[in-house]
Amino acid sequence: FADHTDDELLGYGVEFNFAEEVGAADDRDKAVRQLSRNVKFRQALSYATDRDGIAQAIMRGPFLRGYAGGLYPGSPLFDKESVVYYPYDPESAKILLDEIGLKDSNGDGVREWSDGPQKGKDVVLQLLASEDAAETQSVAEALVNQWAAVGVKLNTRVINSTTGTEINNTGNWDLRVYRGGQNWGLPQVNITAMAPLTKTYGTHREGDTPRVMMDFEKQLVEIIEKYRLTFDSAGRADLMKQYQKIFTENVYHMGVFS
């Protein structure tokens, strides 16, 4: 953390690729995108993540805390009561994965798709981490073991910033560990990063055909549009409470620690 100032808020977590078409090269990619768009899958991965364990492995002491995603706990707009938190509970993760049809039918410890073009194939996801942010690599390494415990296999890939930009533009990725920007502390710093207002929004890019936003994404867009139109501090605080509840309830990004 040496390259950050004392008053800068930081958060780390995992982003999902929600674009159904952009960068989806084959049936496998499309199946992974549909998994990512399934809220039970995202909730399961949240339950499978030992946030406190990861935080303490990176830096012992009270300096890091588990983070659900969205606004940082240190943000002046953060409201604890608005956070929906899925704590570390591998058994709950397994139940949800069973419910959505991902089961380890051959007993090798890796779940398979039970229907569709990928039926019978292992659920193996690629998780990107950054060469420029060592903590993202630590998170990725921890998730390999934690998610394997519930039957989800990860292949990690460490990339540099140039490759990251190229991959983001093509949309050819599954999951990635992120180091969050300052908009999660002060939304007005970069308001378009808060919801898919633009067609080039990082986790849900639009291609040649209109993207299909999930219902809660539409809600987030509406909230951020209202936020942009008001300068009333109380009104903005209320909007961010709504935003944080919808964001964390649906695990739009899965926070790990802040």
Coordinates of C-alpha atoms in Angstrom, one line a residue:
F1 CA 0.0 0.0 0.0
A2 CA 3.1 2.2 -0.1
D3 CA 1.9 4.0 -3.3
H4 CA -1.2 5.4 -1.6
T5 CA -1.7 8.5 0.6
D6 CA -3.0 8.3 4.1
D7 CA -6.3 9.8 3.3
E8 CA -7.1 7.7 0.3
L9 CA -9.7 5.0 0.6
L10 CA -9.0 1.6 -0.9
G11 CA -11.2 -1.5 -1.6
Y12 CA -10.4 -4.8 -3.3
G13 CA -12.9 -7.3 -4.7
V14 CA -14.0 -9.3 -7.7
E15 CA -15.8 -8.1 -10.8
F16 CA -18.0 -10.2 -13.0
N17 CA -18.4 -9.9 -16.7
F18 CA -22.2 -9.4 -17.4
A19 CA -22.0 -8.8 -21.1
E20 CA -23.9 -11.7 -22.8
E21 CA -22.3 -11.2 -26.2
V22 CA -19.2 -8.9 -26.1
G23 CA -16.1 -11.0 -26.0
A24 CA -18.0 -14.3 -25.6
A25 CA -16.1 -16.4 -28.2
D26 CA -17.9 -19.7 -27.8
D27 CA -20.6 -21.6 -25.9
R28 CA -18.3 -22.0 -22.9
D29 CA -17.9 -18.2 -22.6
K30 CA -21.6 -17.6 -23.0
A31 CA -22.4 -20.2 -20.3
V32 CA -20.0 -18.4 -17.9
R33 CA -21.7 -15.1 -18.6
Q34 CA -25.1 -16.6 -17.8
L35 CA -23.6 -17.9 -14.5
S36 CA -22.3 -14.5 -13.7
R37 CA -25.7 -13.0 -14.3
N38 CA -27.4 -15.4 -11.9
V39 CA -27.6 -13.7 -8.5
K40 CA -27.5 -17.1 -6.7
F41 CA -24.2 -17.8 -8.2
R42 CA -22.8 -14.5 -7.1
Q43 CA -24.2 -14.9 -3.6
A44 CA -22.7 -18.4 -3.5
L45 CA -19.2 -17.1 -4.3
S46 CA -19.7 -14.4 -1.6
Y47 CA -20.6 -17.1 1.0
A48 CA -17.5 -19.1 -0.2
T49 CA -15.1 -16.1 0.5
D50 CA -13.4 -15.8 3.9
R51 CA -12.9 -12.0 3.7
D52 CA -11.5 -11.7 7.2
G53 CA -9.0 -14.5 6.6
I54 CA -7.8 -12.9 3.4
A55 CA -7.5 -9.5 5.1
Q56 CA -5.5 -10.9 8.0
A57 CA -3.2 -12.8 5.6
I58 CA -2.4 -9.6 3.8
M59 CA -1.9 -7.4 6.8
R60 CA -2.4 -8.5 10.4
G61 CA -4.2 -6.2 12.8
P62 CA -7.2 -3.8 12.6
F63 CA -6.1 -2.1 9.4
L64 CA -8.2 -4.0 6.9
R65 CA -11.8 -5.1 7.2
G66 CA -14.2 -7.3 5.3
Y67 CA -16.0 -5.4 2.5
A68 CA -19.3 -6.3 0.8
G69 CA -18.7 -4.1 -2.2
G70 CA -20.0 -0.7 -3.4
L71 CA -19.3 2.2 -1.2
Y72 CA -16.3 1.9 1.1
P73 CA -17.0 1.8 4.9
G74 CA -14.9 5.0 5.2
S75 CA -17.0 7.0 2.7
P76 CA -19.0 9.9 4.2
L77 CA -22.0 8.5 2.3
F78 CA -21.6 4.9 3.7
D79 CA -24.6 3.6 5.7
K80 CA -23.9 0.3 7.5
E81 CA -27.6 -0.5 7.8
S82 CA -28.0 -0.4 4.0
V83 CA -25.4 -3.1 3.4
V84 CA -26.6 -6.7 2.6
Y85 CA -23.7 -8.9 3.7
Y86 CA -23.3 -12.6 2.8
P87 CA -20.8 -13.8 5.4
Y88 CA -18.3 -16.7 5.1
D89 CA -20.5 -19.8 5.0
P90 CA -19.3 -22.5 2.6
E91 CA -22.4 -24.7 3.4
S92 CA -24.7 -22.0 2.2
A93 CA -22.5 -21.6 -0.9
K94 CA -22.9 -25.3 -1.7
I95 CA -26.7 -25.2 -1.3
L96 CA -27.0 -22.3 -3.7
L97 CA -24.7 -23.9 -6.3
D98 CA -26.8 -27.1 -6.1
E99 CA -29.9 -25.1 -6.6
I100 CA -28.7 -23.6 -9.8
G101 CA -27.7 -27.0 -11.2
L102 CA -23.9 -27.0 -10.6
K103 CA -23.1 -30.4 -9.1
D104 CA -20.1 -32.6 -8.7
S105 CA -21.5 -35.7 -10.3
N106 CA -18.3 -37.7 -10.6
G107 CA -16.8 -36.9 -7.2
D108 CA -13.6 -35.2 -8.4
G109 CA -14.3 -32.1 -6.3
V110 CA -15.2 -29.9 -9.3
R111 CA -18.8 -29.0 -10.1
E112 CA -20.2 -29.5 -13.7
W113 CA -22.9 -27.9 -15.7
S114 CA -26.1 -30.1 -15.5
D115 CA -27.7 -28.7 -18.7
G116 CA -27.2 -26.6 -21.8
P117 CA -24.3 -26.8 -24.3
Q118 CA -21.7 -27.3 -21.5
K119 CA -23.6 -30.2 -19.8
G120 CA -21.2 -32.5 -18.0
K121 CA -18.2 -30.2 -18.3
D122 CA -16.3 -28.8 -15.4
V123 CA -17.1 -25.3 -14.2
V124 CA -13.6 -23.7 -14.6
L125 CA -13.4 -19.9 -14.5
Q126 CA -10.5 -17.6 -15.3
L127 CA -9.7 -15.0 -12.7
L128 CA -7.5 -12.1 -13.7
A129 CA -5.2 -10.2 -11.3
S130 CA -2.9 -7.2 -11.8
E131 CA 0.8 -7.3 -12.1
D132 CA 0.8 -3.7 -10.8
A133 CA -1.2 -4.4 -7.6
A134 CA 0.3 -7.2 -5.6
E135 CA -2.7 -7.3 -3.3
T136 CA -4.9 -8.4 -6.2
Q137 CA -2.6 -11.4 -6.7
S138 CA -2.9 -12.3 -3.0
V139 CA -6.7 -12.2 -3.2
A140 CA -6.7 -14.3 -6.4
E141 CA -4.4 -16.9 -4.7
A142 CA -6.7 -17.1 -1.7
L143 CA -9.9 -17.5 -3.8
V144 CA -8.4 -20.4 -5.7
N145 CA -8.4 -22.5 -2.5
Q146 CA -11.6 -21.0 -0.9
W147 CA -13.8 -21.5 -4.0
A148 CA -12.3 -24.9 -4.7
A149 CA -13.7 -25.9 -1.3
V150 CA -17.2 -25.5 -2.7
G151 CA -16.4 -27.0 -6.1
V152 CA -15.6 -24.0 -8.3
K153 CA -12.2 -24.2 -10.0
L154 CA -10.3 -21.1 -10.8
N155 CA -7.4 -20.6 -13.2
T156 CA -5.6 -17.3 -12.3
R157 CA -3.7 -15.1 -14.8
V158 CA -1.6 -12.1 -13.8
I159 CA -1.6 -9.4 -16.4
N160 CA 0.0 -5.9 -16.8
S161 CA -1.9 -2.7 -17.3
T162 CA -1.6 -2.7 -21.1
T163 CA -3.0 -6.2 -21.4
G164 CA -5.7 -5.3 -19.0
T165 CA -6.8 -2.4 -21.1
E166 CA -6.9 -4.6 -24.2
I167 CA -8.9 -7.3 -22.5
N168 CA -11.3 -4.8 -21.1
N169 CA -11.9 -3.4 -24.6
T170 CA -12.4 -6.8 -26.2
G171 CA -14.5 -8.0 -23.2
N172 CA -12.9 -11.4 -23.3
W173 CA -12.7 -12.2 -19.6
D174 CA -14.6 -14.1 -16.9
L175 CA -13.8 -12.6 -13.5
R176 CA -11.1 -10.2 -12.3
V177 CA -9.8 -8.9 -9.0
Y178 CA -10.0 -5.2 -8.8
R179 CA -8.5 -2.4 -6.8
G180 CA -11.4 0.1 -6.5
G181 CA -11.2 3.7 -7.5
Q182 CA -12.0 6.8 -5.4
N183 CA -15.6 6.9 -6.7
W184 CA -16.5 4.3 -4.1
G185 CA -15.5 6.8 -1.5
L186 CA -16.8 9.9 -3.2
P187 CA -19.2 9.1 -6.0
Q188 CA -19.0 12.5 -7.5
V189 CA -15.3 11.9 -8.3
N190 CA -16.3 9.6 -11.2
I191 CA -20.1 9.2 -11.2
T192 CA -20.2 7.2 -14.5
A193 CA -18.2 4.4 -12.8
M194 CA -21.1 3.8 -10.4
A195 CA -23.5 2.1 -12.8
P196 CA -23.7 1.2 -16.5
L197 CA -24.7 4.6 -17.8
T198 CA -22.3 4.4 -20.7
K199 CA -22.0 1.7 -23.4
T200 CA -18.4 1.1 -22.5
Y201 CA -19.1 0.4 -18.8
G202 CA -16.3 -2.0 -17.8
T203 CA -18.3 -5.0 -16.4
H204 CA -21.2 -4.7 -18.9
R205 CA -20.1 -3.4 -22.3
E206 CA -22.5 -3.0 -25.2
G207 CA -21.6 -4.4 -28.6
D208 CA -23.3 -4.3 -32.0
T209 CA -26.7 -5.1 -30.4
P210 CA -28.2 -3.4 -27.4
R211 CA -27.2 -5.0 -24.1
V212 CA -29.8 -6.6 -21.9
M213 CA -29.4 -5.0 -18.4
M214 CA -30.6 -6.9 -15.4
D215 CA -33.5 -5.4 -13.5
F216 CA -31.4 -4.3 -10.6
E217 CA -28.9 -2.7 -13.0
K218 CA -31.7 -0.5 -14.3
Q219 CA -32.5 0.5 -10.8
L220 CA -28.9 1.5 -10.2
V221 CA -28.8 3.6 -13.3
E222 CA -32.0 5.4 -12.2
I223 CA -30.5 6.1 -8.8
I224 CA -27.3 7.5 -10.2
E225 CA -29.1 9.7 -12.7
K226 CA -31.1 11.2 -9.9
Y227 CA -27.9 11.6 -7.9
R228 CA -26.5 13.7 -10.8
L229 CA -29.4 16.0 -10.8
T230 CA -29.5 16.9 -7.1
F231 CA -27.0 18.9 -5.0
D232 CA -29.0 18.4 -1.9
S233 CA -26.7 16.6 0.6
A234 CA -29.6 14.8 2.4
G235 CA -31.1 13.7 -0.9
R236 CA -27.8 12.3 -2.1
A237 CA -27.2 10.4 1.1
D238 CA -30.7 8.8 0.8
L239 CA -30.0 7.9 -2.8
M240 CA -26.7 6.2 -1.8
K241 CA -28.5 4.2 0.9
Q242 CA -30.8 2.8 -1.8
Y243 CA -27.9 2.3 -4.1
Q244 CA -25.8 0.4 -1.5
K245 CA -28.7 -1.9 -0.6
I246 CA -29.4 -2.9 -4.2
F247 CA -25.7 -3.2 -5.1
T248 CA -24.8 -5.4 -2.2
E249 CA -28.0 -7.5 -2.2
N250 CA -27.3 -8.4 -5.8
V251 CA -23.5 -8.7 -5.3
Y252 CA -22.9 -6.5 -8.3
H253 CA -19.2 -6.6 -7.5
M254 CA -18.1 -8.8 -4.7
G255 CA -16.1 -6.8 -2.3
V256 CA -13.3 -8.6 -0.3
F257 CA -11.6 -6.1 2.0
S258 CA -11.1 -2.3 2.4

